[in-house]
mmCIF file of C-alpha atoms in Angstrom:
data_model
loop_
_atom_site.group_PDB
_atom_site.id
_atom_site.type_symbol
_atom_site.label_atom_id
_atom_site.label_comp_id
_atom_site.label_asym_id
_atom_site.label_seq_id
_atom_site.Cartn_x
_atom_site.Cartn_y
_atom_site.Cartn_z
ATOM 1 C CA MET A 9 -8.614 0.933 -33.420
ATOM 2 C CA GLU A 10 -10.395 3.733 -31.453
ATOM 3 C CA LEU A 11 -10.150 4.463 -27.697
ATOM 4 C CA ARG A 12 -13.983 4.282 -27.532
ATOM 5 C CA GLN A 13 -13.710 0.587 -28.623
ATOM 6 C CA ILE A 14 -11.247 -0.128 -25.919
ATOM 7 C CA TYR A 15 -13.248 1.521 -23.182
ATOM 8 C CA TYR A 16 -16.352 -0.358 -24.296
ATOM 9 C CA PHE A 17 -14.429 -3.604 -24.551
ATOM 10 C CA ILE A 18 -13.013 -3.234 -21.036
ATOM 11 C CA LYS A 19 -16.505 -2.515 -19.579
ATOM 12 C CA VAL A 20 -18.093 -5.453 -21.316
ATOM 13 C CA ALA A 21 -15.237 -7.755 -20.230
ATOM 14 C CA GLU A 22 -15.692 -6.608 -16.672
ATOM 15 C CA MET A 23 -19.519 -6.989 -16.536
ATOM 16 C CA GLU A 24 -19.855 -9.957 -18.939
ATOM 17 C CA HIS A 25 -23.227 -8.526 -20.254
ATOM 18 C CA VAL A 26 -23.512 -6.211 -23.155
ATOM 19 C CA SER A 27 -26.768 -4.408 -22.003
ATOM 20 C CA HIS A 28 -25.540 -3.876 -18.494
ATOM 21 C CA ALA A 29 -22.206 -2.499 -19.829
ATOM 22 C CA ALA A 30 -24.208 -0.235 -22.183
ATOM 23 C CA ALA A 31 -26.285 1.107 -19.209
ATOM 24 C CA GLU A 32 -23.068 1.785 -17.185
ATOM 25 C CA LEU A 33 -21.645 3.511 -20.206
ATOM 26 C CA HIS A 34 -24.912 5.524 -20.871
ATOM 27 C CA VAL A 35 -24.998 4.457 -24.632
ATOM 28 C CA ALA A 36 -27.207 2.279 -26.618
ATOM 29 C CA GLN A 37 -26.686 -1.505 -26.539
ATOM 30 C CA SER A 38 -26.501 -1.565 -30.325
ATOM 31 C CA ALA A 39 -23.591 0.878 -30.182
ATOM 32 C CA VAL A 40 -21.651 -1.190 -27.833
ATOM 33 C CA SER A 41 -22.361 -4.317 -29.758
ATOM 34 C CA ARG A 42 -21.185 -2.568 -33.057
ATOM 35 C CA GLN A 43 -17.997 -1.242 -31.573
ATOM 36 C CA ILE A 44 -17.026 -4.666 -30.053
ATOM 37 C CA SER A 45 -17.779 -6.285 -33.468
ATOM 38 C CA ASN A 46 -15.673 -3.666 -35.311
ATOM 39 C CA LEU A 47 -12.721 -4.292 -32.824
ATOM 40 C CA GLU A 48 -12.897 -8.024 -33.385
ATOM 41 C CA GLN A 49 -12.954 -7.569 -37.120
ATOM 42 C CA GLU A 50 -9.892 -5.342 -36.972
ATOM 43 C CA LEU A 51 -7.926 -7.718 -34.748
ATOM 44 C CA GLY A 52 -9.071 -10.776 -36.784
ATOM 45 C CA VAL A 53 -10.140 -12.833 -33.672
ATOM 46 C CA SER A 54 -13.174 -13.337 -31.366
ATOM 47 C CA LEU A 55 -12.788 -11.664 -28.021
ATOM 48 C CA PHE A 56 -15.833 -13.117 -26.426
ATOM 49 C CA PHE A 57 -17.835 -16.385 -26.220
ATOM 50 C CA ARG A 58 -21.568 -15.513 -26.762
ATOM 51 C CA GLU A 59 -23.862 -17.442 -24.375
ATOM 52 C CA GLY A 60 -27.372 -16.007 -24.870
ATOM 53 C CA ARG A 61 -27.484 -12.663 -23.102
ATOM 54 C CA ASN A 62 -24.233 -13.315 -21.307
ATOM 55 C CA ILE A 63 -20.824 -13.332 -22.772
ATOM 56 C CA ARG A 64 -17.355 -14.225 -21.400
ATOM 57 C CA LEU A 65 -13.810 -13.629 -22.609
ATOM 58 C CA THR A 66 -11.994 -15.966 -24.908
ATOM 59 C CA PRO A 67 -8.375 -16.942 -24.013
ATOM 60 C CA VAL A 68 -7.076 -14.358 -26.471
ATOM 61 C CA GLY A 69 -9.654 -11.823 -25.214
ATOM 62 C CA ARG A 70 -8.165 -12.106 -21.693
ATOM 63 C CA ILE A 71 -4.651 -11.493 -23.124
ATOM 64 C CA PHE A 72 -5.912 -8.480 -24.918
ATOM 65 C CA LEU A 73 -7.725 -7.248 -21.673
ATOM 66 C CA ASP A 74 -4.464 -7.541 -19.680
ATOM 67 C CA HIS A 75 -2.621 -5.310 -22.120
ATOM 68 C CA VAL A 76 -5.191 -2.751 -22.902
ATOM 69 C CA LYS A 77 -5.711 -2.184 -19.119
ATOM 70 C CA ILE A 78 -2.086 -1.342 -18.812
ATOM 71 C CA ALA A 79 -2.411 0.998 -21.835
ATOM 72 C CA ILE A 80 -5.394 2.811 -20.427
ATOM 73 C CA VAL A 81 -3.636 3.343 -17.021
ATOM 74 C CA GLU A 82 -0.726 4.990 -18.946
ATOM 75 C CA LEU A 83 -3.011 7.098 -21.132
ATOM 76 C CA ASP A 84 -4.973 8.371 -17.964
ATOM 77 C CA LYS A 85 -1.683 9.117 -16.336
ATOM 78 C CA ALA A 86 -0.389 10.952 -19.320
ATOM 79 C CA LYS A 87 -3.587 13.119 -19.314
ATOM 80 C CA GLN A 88 -3.140 13.880 -15.635
ATOM 81 C CA GLU A 89 0.503 14.745 -16.030
ATOM 82 C CA VAL A 90 -0.175 17.195 -18.916
ATOM 83 C CA PHE A 91 -2.776 18.889 -16.631
ATOM 84 C CA GLU A 92 -0.514 19.018 -13.666
ATOM 85 C CA TYR A 93 2.410 20.540 -15.799
ATOM 86 C CA LEU A 94 -0.017 23.377 -16.439
ATOM 87 C CA ASN A 95 -0.766 23.762 -12.792
ATOM 88 C CA PRO A 96 1.146 21.443 -10.400
ATOM 89 C CA GLU A 97 -0.882 22.705 -7.351
ATOM 90 C CA THR A 98 -4.101 21.037 -8.419
ATOM 91 C CA GLY A 99 -3.006 17.435 -9.010
ATOM 92 C CA THR A 100 -4.161 14.198 -7.246
ATOM 93 C CA ILE A 101 -1.572 11.932 -5.591
ATOM 94 C CA ARG A 102 -2.306 8.282 -5.411
ATOM 95 C CA LEU A 103 -0.467 7.313 -2.254
ATOM 96 C CA GLY A 104 -0.085 3.816 -0.631
ATOM 97 C CA PHE A 105 0.680 3.042 2.976
ATOM 98 C CA PRO A 106 0.813 0.028 5.331
ATOM 99 C CA THR A 107 -1.224 -0.448 8.413
ATOM 100 C CA SER A 108 1.615 0.260 10.794
ATOM 101 C CA LEU A 109 1.877 3.746 9.482
ATOM 102 C CA ALA A 110 -1.867 4.512 9.306
ATOM 103 C CA ALA A 111 -2.488 5.850 12.690
ATOM 104 C CA LYS A 112 0.199 8.533 13.209
ATOM 105 C CA THR A 113 2.642 8.913 10.333
ATOM 106 C CA LEU A 114 0.231 9.267 7.436
ATOM 107 C CA PRO A 115 -2.326 11.652 9.034
ATOM 108 C CA THR A 116 0.494 13.882 10.420
ATOM 109 C CA VAL A 117 2.295 14.171 7.035
ATOM 110 C CA ILE A 118 -0.876 14.709 5.000
ATOM 111 C CA SER A 119 -2.214 17.352 7.544
ATOM 112 C CA ALA A 120 1.029 19.346 7.388
ATOM 113 C CA PHE A 121 1.187 19.117 3.544
ATOM 114 C CA ARG A 122 -2.291 20.228 2.957
ATOM 115 C CA LYS A 123 -1.668 23.275 5.042
ATOM 116 C CA GLU A 124 0.849 24.418 2.420
ATOM 117 C CA HIS A 125 -0.821 22.853 -0.675
ATOM 118 C CA PRO A 126 -4.574 22.838 -0.018
ATOM 119 C CA GLN A 127 -5.566 22.151 -3.726
ATOM 120 C CA ILE A 128 -3.547 18.935 -4.188
ATOM 121 C CA GLY A 129 -5.697 15.852 -3.306
ATOM 122 C CA PHE A 130 -4.947 12.283 -2.399
ATOM 123 C CA GLN A 131 -6.274 8.879 -3.208
ATOM 124 C CA LEU A 132 -5.135 6.454 -0.555
ATOM 125 C CA ARG A 133 -4.555 2.782 -0.807
ATOM 126 C CA GLN A 134 -3.628 0.547 2.116
ATOM 127 C CA GLY A 135 -1.643 -2.780 1.722
ATOM 128 C CA THR A 136 1.356 -4.814 2.713
ATOM 129 C CA VAL A 137 4.786 -3.723 1.683
ATOM 130 C CA ASN A 138 4.909 -6.268 -1.173
ATOM 131 C CA GLU A 139 1.456 -5.314 -2.365
ATOM 132 C CA LEU A 140 2.380 -1.621 -2.467
ATOM 133 C CA SER A 141 5.708 -2.230 -4.194
ATOM 134 C CA ASP A 142 3.825 -4.134 -6.900
ATOM 135 C CA ALA A 143 1.271 -1.290 -7.213
ATOM 136 C CA VAL A 144 3.929 1.342 -7.702
ATOM 137 C CA VAL A 145 5.717 -0.622 -10.392
ATOM 138 C CA GLN A 146 2.478 -1.346 -12.215
ATOM 139 C CA GLY A 147 1.419 2.296 -12.027
ATOM 140 C CA HIS A 148 -1.662 1.688 -9.918
ATOM 141 C CA ILE A 149 -0.375 4.152 -7.323
ATOM 142 C CA ASP A 150 2.321 6.817 -7.671
ATOM 143 C CA LEU A 151 4.343 6.377 -4.591
ATOM 144 C CA ALA A 152 4.044 4.704 -1.163
ATOM 145 C CA PHE A 153 5.087 4.892 2.449
ATOM 146 C CA VAL A 154 6.689 1.633 3.407
ATOM 147 C CA SER A 155 8.571 -0.063 6.319
ATOM 148 C CA PRO A 156 11.076 -1.425 6.005
ATOM 149 C CA VAL A 157 12.306 0.408 2.937
ATOM 150 C CA PRO A 158 13.323 -2.194 0.365
ATOM 151 C CA ALA A 159 16.835 -2.147 -0.957
ATOM 152 C CA ASN A 160 18.105 -3.335 -4.425
ATOM 153 C CA LYS A 161 14.682 -3.395 -6.038
ATOM 154 C CA LYS A 162 15.130 -3.096 -9.795
ATOM 155 C CA ASP A 163 11.972 -1.113 -10.604
ATOM 156 C CA LEU A 164 11.862 1.013 -7.309
ATOM 157 C CA LYS A 165 13.831 3.787 -5.766
ATOM 158 C CA GLY A 166 13.642 3.771 -1.905
ATOM 159 C CA HIS A 167 14.136 6.791 0.390
ATOM 160 C CA ILE A 168 14.646 6.265 4.108
ATOM 161 C CA PHE A 169 13.320 9.179 6.341
ATOM 162 C CA PHE A 170 14.072 7.529 9.736
ATOM 163 C CA THR A 171 14.850 4.448 11.520
ATOM 164 C CA GLU A 172 12.851 3.378 14.683
ATOM 165 C CA LYS A 173 13.059 0.777 17.341
ATOM 166 C CA VAL A 174 10.776 -2.228 17.570
ATOM 167 C CA LEU A 175 9.429 -2.694 21.136
ATOM 168 C CA ALA A 176 8.058 -5.600 22.999
ATOM 169 C CA LEU A 177 4.357 -5.262 23.903
ATOM 170 C CA LEU A 178 3.119 -7.050 26.989
ATOM 171 C CA PRO A 179 -0.132 -6.979 29.065
ATOM 172 C CA VAL A 180 0.238 -5.202 32.380
ATOM 173 C CA SER A 181 -0.325 -8.509 34.178
ATOM 174 C CA HIS A 182 2.843 -10.070 32.653
ATOM 175 C CA PRO A 183 5.522 -10.871 35.155
ATOM 176 C CA LEU A 184 8.079 -8.769 33.207
ATOM 177 C CA ALA A 185 5.734 -5.747 32.815
ATOM 178 C CA ASP A 186 7.736 -3.699 35.297
ATOM 179 C CA GLN A 187 10.959 -4.107 33.578
ATOM 180 C CA SER A 188 12.481 -1.034 31.737
ATOM 181 C CA GLN A 189 14.231 -3.347 29.280
ATOM 182 C CA LEU A 190 14.330 -6.970 28.408
ATOM 183 C CA ARG A 191 16.078 -9.553 26.295
ATOM 184 C CA LEU A 192 13.863 -11.119 23.634
ATOM 185 C CA ASN A 193 14.919 -14.510 24.871
ATOM 186 C CA GLN A 194 13.012 -13.861 28.135
ATOM 187 C CA LEU A 195 9.764 -14.208 26.057
ATOM 188 C CA ARG A 196 10.623 -17.528 24.603
ATOM 189 C CA HIS A 197 7.854 -19.393 26.528
ATOM 190 C CA ASP A 198 5.171 -16.858 25.898
ATOM 191 C CA PRO A 199 2.516 -17.135 23.084
ATOM 192 C CA PHE A 200 2.901 -14.428 20.515
ATOM 193 C CA VAL A 201 0.322 -12.313 18.699
ATOM 194 C CA VAL A 202 1.546 -11.479 15.350
ATOM 195 C CA PHE A 203 0.353 -10.209 11.915
ATOM 196 C CA ARG A 204 -0.799 -12.650 9.356
ATOM 197 C CA HIS A 205 1.393 -14.118 6.557
ATOM 198 C CA GLY A 206 2.535 -11.425 4.016
ATOM 199 C CA TYR A 207 3.209 -8.714 6.543
ATOM 200 C CA ILE A 208 6.835 -7.664 6.919
ATOM 201 C CA LEU A 209 6.283 -7.154 10.622
ATOM 202 C CA ARG A 210 5.580 -10.917 11.122
ATOM 203 C CA ASP A 211 8.794 -11.678 9.359
ATOM 204 C CA LEU A 212 10.565 -9.282 11.478
ATOM 205 C CA ILE A 213 9.259 -10.926 14.701
ATOM 206 C CA MET A 214 10.006 -14.364 13.462
ATOM 207 C CA LYS A 215 13.561 -13.564 12.400
ATOM 208 C CA SER A 216 14.253 -11.655 15.643
ATOM 209 C CA CYS A 217 13.154 -14.589 17.820
ATOM 210 C CA GLN A 218 15.171 -17.065 15.708
ATOM 211 C CA GLN A 219 18.245 -14.786 15.981
ATOM 212 C CA VAL A 220 18.246 -15.540 19.747
ATOM 213 C CA GLY A 221 17.538 -19.238 19.459
ATOM 214 C CA PHE A 222 13.785 -19.845 19.479
ATOM 215 C CA THR A 223 10.823 -19.987 17.273
ATOM 216 C CA PRO A 224 7.824 -18.079 18.714
ATOM 217 C CA ARG A 225 4.585 -20.007 19.326
ATOM 218 C CA ILE A 226 1.939 -18.198 17.374
ATOM 219 C CA ALA A 227 -1.227 -17.832 19.431
ATOM 220 C CA PHE A 228 -3.241 -15.329 17.362
ATOM 221 C CA GLU A 229 -2.781 -13.417 14.041
ATOM 222 C CA GLY A 230 -4.190 -9.998 13.110
ATOM 223 C CA GLU A 231 -4.169 -7.498 10.146
ATOM 224 C CA ASP A 232 -3.809 -4.183 11.946
ATOM 225 C CA VAL A 233 -2.056 -2.609 15.031
ATOM 226 C CA ASP A 234 -5.261 -2.033 16.995
ATOM 227 C CA THR A 235 -6.179 -5.669 16.831
ATOM 228 C CA ILE A 236 -2.733 -6.776 17.858
ATOM 229 C CA LYS A 237 -2.768 -4.363 20.891
ATOM 230 C CA GLY A 238 -6.282 -5.567 21.852
ATOM 231 C CA LEU A 239 -5.339 -9.156 21.779
ATOM 232 C CA VAL A 240 -2.244 -8.460 23.924
ATOM 233 C CA SER A 241 -4.399 -6.315 26.502
ATOM 234 C CA ALA A 242 -6.704 -9.295 26.775
ATOM 235 C CA GLY A 243 -3.790 -11.447 27.960
ATOM 236 C CA LEU A 244 -3.754 -13.763 24.901
ATOM 237 C CA GLY A 245 0.016 -13.234 24.261
ATOM 238 C CA VAL A 246 2.893 -10.750 23.817
ATOM 239 C CA SER A 247 3.904 -9.083 20.671
ATOM 240 C CA MET A 248 6.507 -6.752 19.072
ATOM 241 C CA LEU A 249 5.545 -3.441 17.542
ATOM 242 C CA PRO A 250 7.288 -0.358 16.003
ATOM 243 C CA GLU A 251 7.814 2.400 18.477
ATOM 244 C CA ILE A 252 5.712 5.014 16.413
ATOM 245 C CA THR A 253 2.662 2.746 16.922
ATOM 246 C CA LEU A 254 3.015 2.696 20.622
ATOM 247 C CA HIS A 255 3.417 6.515 21.328
ATOM 248 C CA ASP A 256 -0.225 6.799 22.367
ATOM 249 C CA LEU A 257 -1.520 3.579 23.824
ATOM 250 C CA PRO A 258 -5.310 3.632 23.897
ATOM 251 C CA ASP A 259 -5.545 2.018 27.411
ATOM 252 C CA ARG A 260 -3.580 1.282 30.489
ATOM 253 C CA GLU A 261 -3.685 -2.492 29.833
ATOM 254 C CA ASN A 262 -0.414 -2.896 27.861
ATOM 255 C CA VAL A 263 3.227 -1.818 28.433
ATOM 256 C CA SER A 264 5.790 -1.235 25.768
ATOM 257 C CA ILE A 265 9.493 -2.255 26.735
ATOM 258 C CA GLU A 266 12.695 -1.745 24.993
ATOM 259 C CA ILE A 267 14.519 -4.876 23.694
ATOM 260 C CA ILE A 268 18.141 -4.748 24.264
ATOM 261 C CA GLU A 269 19.023 -8.164 22.627
ATOM 262 C CA PRO A 270 18.811 -8.263 19.785
ATOM 263 C CA ASN A 271 18.548 -4.601 18.787
ATOM 264 C CA VAL A 272 15.345 -4.700 16.586
ATOM 265 C CA THR A 273 14.752 -1.752 14.264
ATOM 266 C CA ARG A 274 13.071 -0.916 11.014
ATOM 267 C CA THR A 275 13.486 1.765 8.448
ATOM 268 C CA VAL A 276 10.584 4.008 7.372
ATOM 269 C CA GLY A 277 10.390 5.831 4.134
ATOM 270 C CA ILE A 278 8.902 6.027 0.748
ATOM 271 C CA ILE A 279 9.215 4.273 -2.611
ATOM 272 C CA ILE A 280 8.888 5.804 -6.027
ATOM 273 C CA PRO A 281 9.071 4.233 -9.498
ATOM 274 C CA GLN A 282 12.499 3.738 -11.087
ATOM 275 C CA ASN A 283 11.087 3.526 -14.642
ATOM 276 C CA ARG A 284 9.144 6.737 -14.906
ATOM 277 C CA GLU A 285 9.359 10.367 -13.629
ATOM 278 C CA LEU A 286 7.125 11.663 -10.951
ATOM 279 C CA ALA A 287 4.401 14.103 -11.939
ATOM 280 C CA PRO A 288 4.659 17.739 -10.748
ATOM 281 C CA SER A 289 2.371 17.311 -7.882
ATOM 282 C CA GLU A 290 4.097 14.256 -6.814
ATOM 283 C CA LYS A 291 7.476 15.951 -6.925
ATOM 284 C CA VAL A 292 6.071 18.791 -4.742
ATOM 285 C CA PHE A 293 4.914 16.171 -2.204
ATOM 286 C CA PHE A 294 8.147 14.178 -2.397
ATOM 287 C CA GLY A 295 10.249 17.374 -1.897
ATOM 288 C CA PHE A 296 7.976 18.267 1.080
ATOM 289 C CA LEU A 297 8.485 14.937 2.706
ATOM 290 C CA LYS A 298 12.238 15.257 2.502
ATOM 291 C CA GLU A 299 12.223 18.664 4.042
ATOM 292 C CA PHE A 300 9.657 17.624 6.572
ATOM 293 C CA TYR A 301 11.750 14.804 7.980
ATOM 294 C CA ASP A 302 15.072 16.626 7.650
ATOM 295 C CA THR A 303 13.510 19.304 9.970
ATOM 296 C CA LEU A 304 12.332 16.711 12.525
ATOM 297 C CA ASP A 305 15.743 15.066 12.390
ATOM 298 C CA ARG A 306 17.587 18.443 13.039
ATOM 299 C CA PHE A 307 15.402 19.068 16.085
ATOM 300 C CA GLY A 308 15.596 15.598 17.299
ATOM 301 C CA GLN A 309 11.889 14.926 17.237
#
């Protein structure tokens, strides 16, 4: 079995068309067909159903595809790590992040890091905490910013950089907008604007409200912080957002207020794989992050 056969097989499986796959690979169609045929002969099974010019995977072909994709990811990772061991300052870091850290945390950190290590690049991937956790475990990304930092995950190591408060967000027209603090129970009759299902911040809001005796009435759902802020400023409900997302409100139509009962906080940090060692450039970045946040903590920023 040759790597070339595997690459050809994956491309044909993705495109379900031999000639289109050949064009993408910049090789003759006959070469692709021959390599697929040789692979099937070696394995002793048919990997594709042939339907005129189109083809599709057989059940065993789909099983084979799932496994070889993982193998290719690991091979590509191995080549990258060998290259980075020769020069750790020229690697590419595949970094994940959630929407709540996109506006301030991520740009601040990457900007500071690139000043010291300008040759190291980034490939960024946004997602929910669960999506990012799975991506790190499966090797699709190298490490990820997350909040909250998961504990007791068998395949992941979590490192907390700081803990922040989660504040109430109200439109300026709200009767409680002039308060310096409030109890969450005071919002029990208000409609809430929350993140959609799958976002940890939604779960945090629901559990916090239930902790003080009510289930919030969901008026609207969103997928990013700016959407939540906009819906609140339009007077469509109240919400709860992490403090770091509220440092620079884009307008004067919302107010953020500290919640004193219950005390709602979240951890912010990074997750790395438990089952494999970080590549050199990733170690450089991880070491930078620890020093960066240690410095901020010492100076109380």
